[in-house]
CSV table of C-alpha atoms in Angstrom, one decimal:
chain,number,residue,atom,x,y,z
A,1,MET,CA,10.4,-5.4,1.8
A,2,SER,CA,10.3,-7.6,4.9
A,3,SER,CA,9.9,-11.4,4.6
A,4,SER,CA,6.4,-11.1,6.1
A,5,ALA,CA,5.5,-8.6,3.3
A,6,GLU,CA,6.4,-11.2,0.7
A,7,LYS,CA,3.4,-13.2,1.8
A,8,VAL,CA,1.1,-10.6,0.3
A,9,LEU,CA,0.5,-11.3,-3.4
A,10,LEU,CA,-0.5,-8.7,-6.0
A,11,PRO,CA,-4.2,-8.9,-7.1
A,12,GLU,CA,-5.1,-9.9,-10.6
A,13,SER,CA,-3.9,-7.6,-13.3
A,14,GLU,CA,-7.4,-6.3,-14.0
A,15,ARG,CA,-7.7,-5.2,-10.4
A,16,VAL,CA,-4.3,-3.6,-10.4
A,17,GLU,CA,-5.3,-1.6,-13.6
A,18,THR,CA,-8.5,-0.4,-12.0
A,19,LEU,CA,-6.8,0.7,-8.8
A,20,VAL,CA,-4.0,2.5,-10.7
A,21,ALA,CA,-6.6,4.3,-13.0
A,22,ASN,CA,-8.7,5.3,-10.0
A,23,LEU,CA,-5.7,6.7,-8.1
A,24,SER,CA,-4.3,8.5,-11.1
A,25,GLY,CA,-7.6,10.1,-11.8
A,26,ILE,CA,-7.9,11.3,-8.2
A,27,LYS,CA,-4.3,12.6,-8.2
A,28,ALA,CA,-5.1,14.6,-11.3
A,29,ARG,CA,-8.2,16.1,-9.7
A,30,VAL,CA,-6.3,17.0,-6.5
A,31,GLU,CA,-3.6,18.6,-8.5
A,32,ALA,CA,-6.1,20.5,-10.6
A,33,ALA,CA,-7.9,21.8,-7.5
A,34,SER,CA,-4.6,22.8,-6.0
A,35,LYS,CA,-3.6,24.8,-9.0
A,36,GLN,CA,-7.0,26.5,-9.1
A,37,TYR,CA,-7.3,27.3,-5.5
A,38,ALA,CA,-4.0,26.9,-3.6
A,39,SER,CA,-0.9,28.9,-3.8
A,40,GLY,CA,1.3,26.3,-2.1
A,41,SER,CA,2.2,22.7,-2.9
A,42,THR,CA,-0.3,19.9,-3.8
A,43,PRO,CA,-1.9,18.5,-0.7
A,44,ARG,CA,-0.8,15.1,0.6
A,45,LEU,CA,-3.2,12.3,-0.7
A,46,VAL,CA,-3.9,9.7,1.9
A,47,ALA,CA,-5.5,6.6,0.3
A,48,VAL,CA,-8.0,5.3,2.8
A,49,SER,CA,-7.7,1.5,2.6
A,50,LYS,CA,-9.9,0.4,5.5
A,51,LEU,CA,-11.6,-3.0,5.0
A,52,LYS,CA,-9.6,-3.5,1.7
A,53,PRO,CA,-7.1,-6.3,1.4
A,54,ALA,CA,-3.3,-5.7,1.8
A,55,SER,CA,-2.9,-6.8,-1.8
A,56,ASP,CA,-4.7,-3.6,-3.0
A,57,ILE,CA,-2.3,-1.5,-1.0
A,58,LEU,CA,0.7,-3.4,-2.4
A,59,ALA,CA,-0.6,-2.9,-5.9
A,60,LEU,CA,-0.6,0.9,-5.5
A,61,TYR,CA,2.7,0.8,-3.6
A,62,GLU,CA,4.5,-1.0,-6.4
A,63,SER,CA,2.7,0.4,-9.4
A,64,VAL,CA,2.5,4.1,-8.7
A,65,SER,CA,4.7,4.5,-5.6
A,66,GLN,CA,1.8,5.5,-3.3
A,67,ARG,CA,3.1,5.6,0.2
A,68,HIS,CA,0.5,7.3,2.4
A,69,PHE,CA,-2.4,5.0,3.4
A,70,GLY,CA,-5.2,5.5,6.0
A,71,GLU,CA,-6.8,3.0,8.3
A,72,ASN,CA,-9.7,3.3,10.7
A,73,TYR,CA,-9.3,0.2,12.8
A,74,VAL,CA,-6.3,-0.5,15.0
A,75,GLN,CA,-6.2,-4.2,14.6
A,76,GLU,CA,-6.5,-4.0,10.9
A,77,LEU,CA,-3.7,-1.4,10.8
A,78,VAL,CA,-1.5,-3.6,13.0
A,79,GLU,CA,-2.0,-6.6,10.7
A,80,LYS,CA,-1.4,-4.7,7.5
A,81,ALA,CA,1.7,-3.0,8.9
A,82,GLY,CA,3.1,-6.4,9.7
A,83,LYS,CA,2.7,-7.7,6.2
A,84,LEU,CA,3.6,-4.7,4.0
A,85,PRO,CA,6.8,-2.8,3.3
A,86,ALA,CA,8.3,-0.8,6.1
A,87,ASP,CA,8.3,2.5,4.2
A,88,VAL,CA,4.5,2.6,3.9
A,89,GLN,CA,3.4,5.8,5.8
A,90,TRP,CA,0.4,4.8,7.8
A,91,HIS,CA,-2.2,7.3,9.0
A,92,PHE,CA,-4.7,6.3,11.7
A,93,ILE,CA,-7.9,8.1,11.0
A,94,GLY,CA,-10.4,6.2,13.1
A,95,SER,CA,-11.9,7.0,16.5
A,96,LEU,CA,-9.1,6.9,19.0
A,97,GLN,CA,-9.6,4.8,22.1
A,98,THR,CA,-7.3,5.4,25.1
A,99,ASN,CA,-6.7,1.7,25.6
A,100,LYS,CA,-5.5,1.4,21.9
A,101,CYS,CA,-2.9,4.2,22.1
A,102,ALA,CA,0.0,2.0,23.1
A,103,THR,CA,-0.7,-0.5,20.4
A,104,LEU,CA,-0.7,2.3,17.8
A,105,ALA,CA,2.4,3.9,19.2
A,106,ALA,CA,4.3,0.7,18.8
A,107,ILE,CA,4.0,0.8,15.0
A,108,SER,CA,7.3,2.2,13.9
A,109,ASN,CA,6.2,3.4,10.5
A,110,LEU,CA,2.9,5.0,11.7
A,111,TYR,CA,3.2,8.4,10.1
A,112,ALA,CA,0.4,10.1,11.9
A,113,VAL,CA,-2.5,9.7,14.3
A,114,GLU,CA,-5.1,12.2,13.0
A,115,THR,CA,-7.7,11.7,15.6
A,116,VAL,CA,-6.3,12.9,19.0
A,117,ASP,CA,-9.2,14.4,20.9
A,118,ALA,CA,-8.1,14.5,24.5
A,119,VAL,CA,-5.0,15.3,26.5
A,120,LYS,CA,-5.0,11.9,28.1
A,121,LYS,CA,-4.8,10.2,24.7
A,122,ALA,CA,-1.8,12.4,23.7
A,123,LYS,CA,-0.1,11.5,26.9
A,124,LYS,CA,-0.7,7.7,26.3
A,125,LEU,CA,0.7,8.0,22.8
A,126,ASN,CA,3.7,9.9,23.9
A,127,ASP,CA,4.5,7.6,26.9
A,128,ALA,CA,4.2,4.5,24.7
A,129,ARG,CA,6.3,5.8,21.8
A,130,ALA,CA,9.8,4.4,22.0
A,131,GLU,CA,12.7,6.8,21.8
A,132,THR,CA,14.3,4.6,19.1
A,133,MET,CA,11.3,5.3,16.8
A,134,PRO,CA,10.7,8.4,14.8
A,135,VAL,CA,8.7,11.1,16.5
A,136,LEU,CA,5.0,10.5,15.9
A,137,ASN,CA,3.0,13.2,14.0
A,138,VAL,CA,-0.4,13.9,15.5
A,139,PHE,CA,-3.4,15.9,14.4
A,140,ILE,CA,-6.0,17.2,16.9
A,141,GLN,CA,-9.5,16.2,15.7
A,142,VAL,CA,-12.1,18.9,15.9
A,143,ASN,CA,-15.8,18.2,15.6
A,144,THR,CA,-16.6,21.3,13.6
A,145,SER,CA,-20.1,20.1,12.6
A,146,GLY,CA,-21.3,19.4,16.1
A,147,GLU,CA,-22.7,16.0,15.1
A,148,GLU,CA,-22.9,13.4,17.9
A,149,SER,CA,-22.0,10.6,15.5
A,150,LYS,CA,-18.5,12.2,15.0
A,151,SER,CA,-15.5,12.1,17.3
A,152,GLY,CA,-13.4,15.2,18.1
A,153,MET,CA,-13.4,18.0,20.6
A,154,ALA,CA,-15.6,21.0,20.2
A,155,PRO,CA,-14.0,24.2,18.8
A,156,GLY,CA,-12.6,26.4,21.5
A,157,GLU,CA,-10.1,26.7,24.3
A,158,GLU,CA,-9.8,22.9,24.7
A,159,VAL,CA,-8.2,22.7,21.3
A,160,VAL,CA,-5.7,25.4,22.2
A,161,GLU,CA,-4.9,23.7,25.6
A,162,THR,CA,-4.5,20.3,24.0
A,163,ALA,CA,-2.2,21.7,21.4
A,164,LYS,CA,-0.2,23.5,24.1
A,165,TYR,CA,0.1,20.2,26.1
A,166,ILE,CA,1.4,18.3,23.0
A,167,VAL,CA,4.0,21.0,22.2
A,168,GLU,CA,5.2,21.5,25.7
A,169,SER,CA,4.9,18.0,27.3
A,170,CYS,CA,5.1,15.4,24.6
A,171,PRO,CA,8.6,15.1,23.3
A,172,ARG,CA,7.8,11.9,21.3
A,173,LEU,CA,5.0,13.6,19.5
A,174,LYS,CA,4.9,16.4,16.9
A,175,LEU,CA,1.8,18.5,16.5
A,176,LYS,CA,1.3,18.3,12.8
A,177,GLY,CA,-2.0,20.0,12.5
A,178,LEU,CA,-5.8,19.9,13.0
A,179,MET,CA,-8.3,17.5,11.4
A,180,THR,CA,-12.0,17.4,10.8
A,181,ILE,CA,-14.5,15.3,9.0
A,182,GLY,CA,-17.1,18.0,8.5
A,183,SER,CA,-20.5,17.7,7.0
A,184,ILE,CA,-20.8,16.5,3.4
A,185,ALA,CA,-24.2,18.2,3.2
A,186,ARG,CA,-22.6,21.5,3.9
A,187,SER,CA,-20.1,21.1,1.1
A,188,ASN,CA,-22.9,20.1,-1.3
A,189,ALA,CA,-25.0,23.0,-0.3
A,190,SER,CA,-22.3,25.6,-0.1
A,191,GLY,CA,-22.2,26.6,-3.8
A,192,GLU,CA,-19.9,29.6,-4.0
A,193,GLU,CA,-19.8,30.0,-0.2
A,194,GLU,CA,-17.3,28.4,2.0
A,195,ASN,CA,-18.1,25.2,3.9
A,196,ALA,CA,-18.7,26.4,7.5
A,197,ASP,CA,-17.0,23.3,9.0
A,198,PHE,CA,-13.8,23.8,7.0
A,199,LYS,CA,-13.9,27.6,7.9
A,200,THR,CA,-14.1,26.7,11.6
A,201,LEU,CA,-11.1,24.5,11.3
A,202,VAL,CA,-9.1,27.2,9.6
A,203,GLU,CA,-10.0,29.6,12.4
A,204,GLN,CA,-9.0,27.0,15.0
A,205,LYS,CA,-5.6,26.6,13.3
A,206,LYS,CA,-5.0,30.3,13.4
A,207,LYS,CA,-5.8,30.4,17.1
A,208,VAL,CA,-3.4,27.6,17.9
A,209,GLU,CA,-0.6,29.1,15.9
A,210,GLU,CA,-1.1,32.5,17.6
A,211,GLN,CA,-1.5,31.2,21.1
A,212,VAL,CA,0.8,28.2,21.3
A,213,ALA,CA,4.5,29.1,21.3
A,214,GLY,CA,6.4,26.5,19.3
A,215,ALA,CA,3.4,25.2,17.3
A,216,GLY,CA,4.8,26.6,14.1
A,217,GLU,CA,2.7,26.5,10.9
A,218,LEU,CA,0.2,23.7,11.2
A,219,GLU,CA,-1.5,21.6,8.5
A,220,LEU,CA,-5.2,21.1,7.9
A,221,SER,CA,-6.4,17.6,7.3
A,222,MET,CA,-9.9,18.0,5.8
A,223,GLY,CA,-11.7,16.7,2.7
A,224,MET,CA,-12.7,13.2,1.6
A,225,SER,CA,-14.0,11.6,-1.6
A,226,GLU,CA,-17.0,13.9,-1.9
A,227,ASP,CA,-15.7,17.2,-0.8
A,228,PHE,CA,-11.9,17.3,-1.2
A,229,ALA,CA,-12.0,20.0,-3.9
A,230,GLU,CA,-13.9,22.3,-1.6
A,231,ALA,CA,-11.5,21.5,1.3
A,232,ILE,CA,-8.5,22.3,-0.9
A,233,ARG,CA,-10.2,25.6,-1.8
A,234,GLN,CA,-10.3,26.4,1.9
A,235,GLY,CA,-6.7,25.4,2.6
A,236,SER,CA,-6.5,21.7,3.2
A,237,THR,CA,-3.0,20.2,3.1
A,238,ASN,CA,-4.0,16.6,3.6
A,239,VAL,CA,-7.0,14.9,2.0
A,240,ARG,CA,-8.3,11.4,2.9
A,241,ILE,CA,-9.8,9.6,-0.1
A,242,GLY,CA,-11.0,6.0,0.0
A,243,SER,CA,-14.0,4.7,-1.9
A,244,VAL,CA,-13.2,6.6,-5.2
A,245,ILE,CA,-9.9,4.8,-5.3
A,246,PHE,CA,-10.7,1.3,-3.8
A,247,GLY,CA,-14.5,1.0,-4.6
A,248,ALA,CA,-17.3,0.3,-2.3
A,249,ARG,CA,-16.3,-1.3,1.0
A,250,PRO,CA,-17.7,-4.6,2.3
A,251,PRO,CA,-19.5,-4.6,5.6
A,252,ARG,CA,-17.2,-4.9,8.6
A,253,ASN,CA,-17.4,-8.3,10.3
């Protein structure tokens, strides 16, 4: 732990116990869904800690060795990364702005940017990532639901072309997979049928793997607190869960 990380104090024991119980419960549910639906390994669980104090993250880091945490806001991620242990694996899952790419790329233990939705943003990340740092994982965000309120590129050729650009022209980046938020309403209404948004992402993944030489086998980042079990059923390898672990978030200042 760095000297700056020592400034973060653990929360009161009651809060620690709550966080540990919440995370343990979610892990059990993720593992159960994986055993029921998936033939491979248990999906990566990203604990979405946006708008929650660094002390909450430290509690899960120390108590149950949670390492993957997700943040939506660049400045909040920068501040937390500077205070917390260097082996925390950060995921940026918020809307990606071109003028913030260099700031993100400078975080050495940034594990992944999950919201790349344009070639120019991939280029900015690649150009800003120092050669002395680990190669940065990126996911292409696809707006599978077509909702204007959500970021991401529309399914189709642009996804394939962006993937090809990352693989062929971004040596400091690794195309890790595709990401979507999807419509919670569709998961709730799907019943025994597949969620159409998740199905679309699976189809996009197959197209990229077939059409982009060197892409390899890609991951699927899909599923949040309310629909992660359905996402796992449809092949998710990376689920992003926040409020069920950390509780309701305060309004952003």
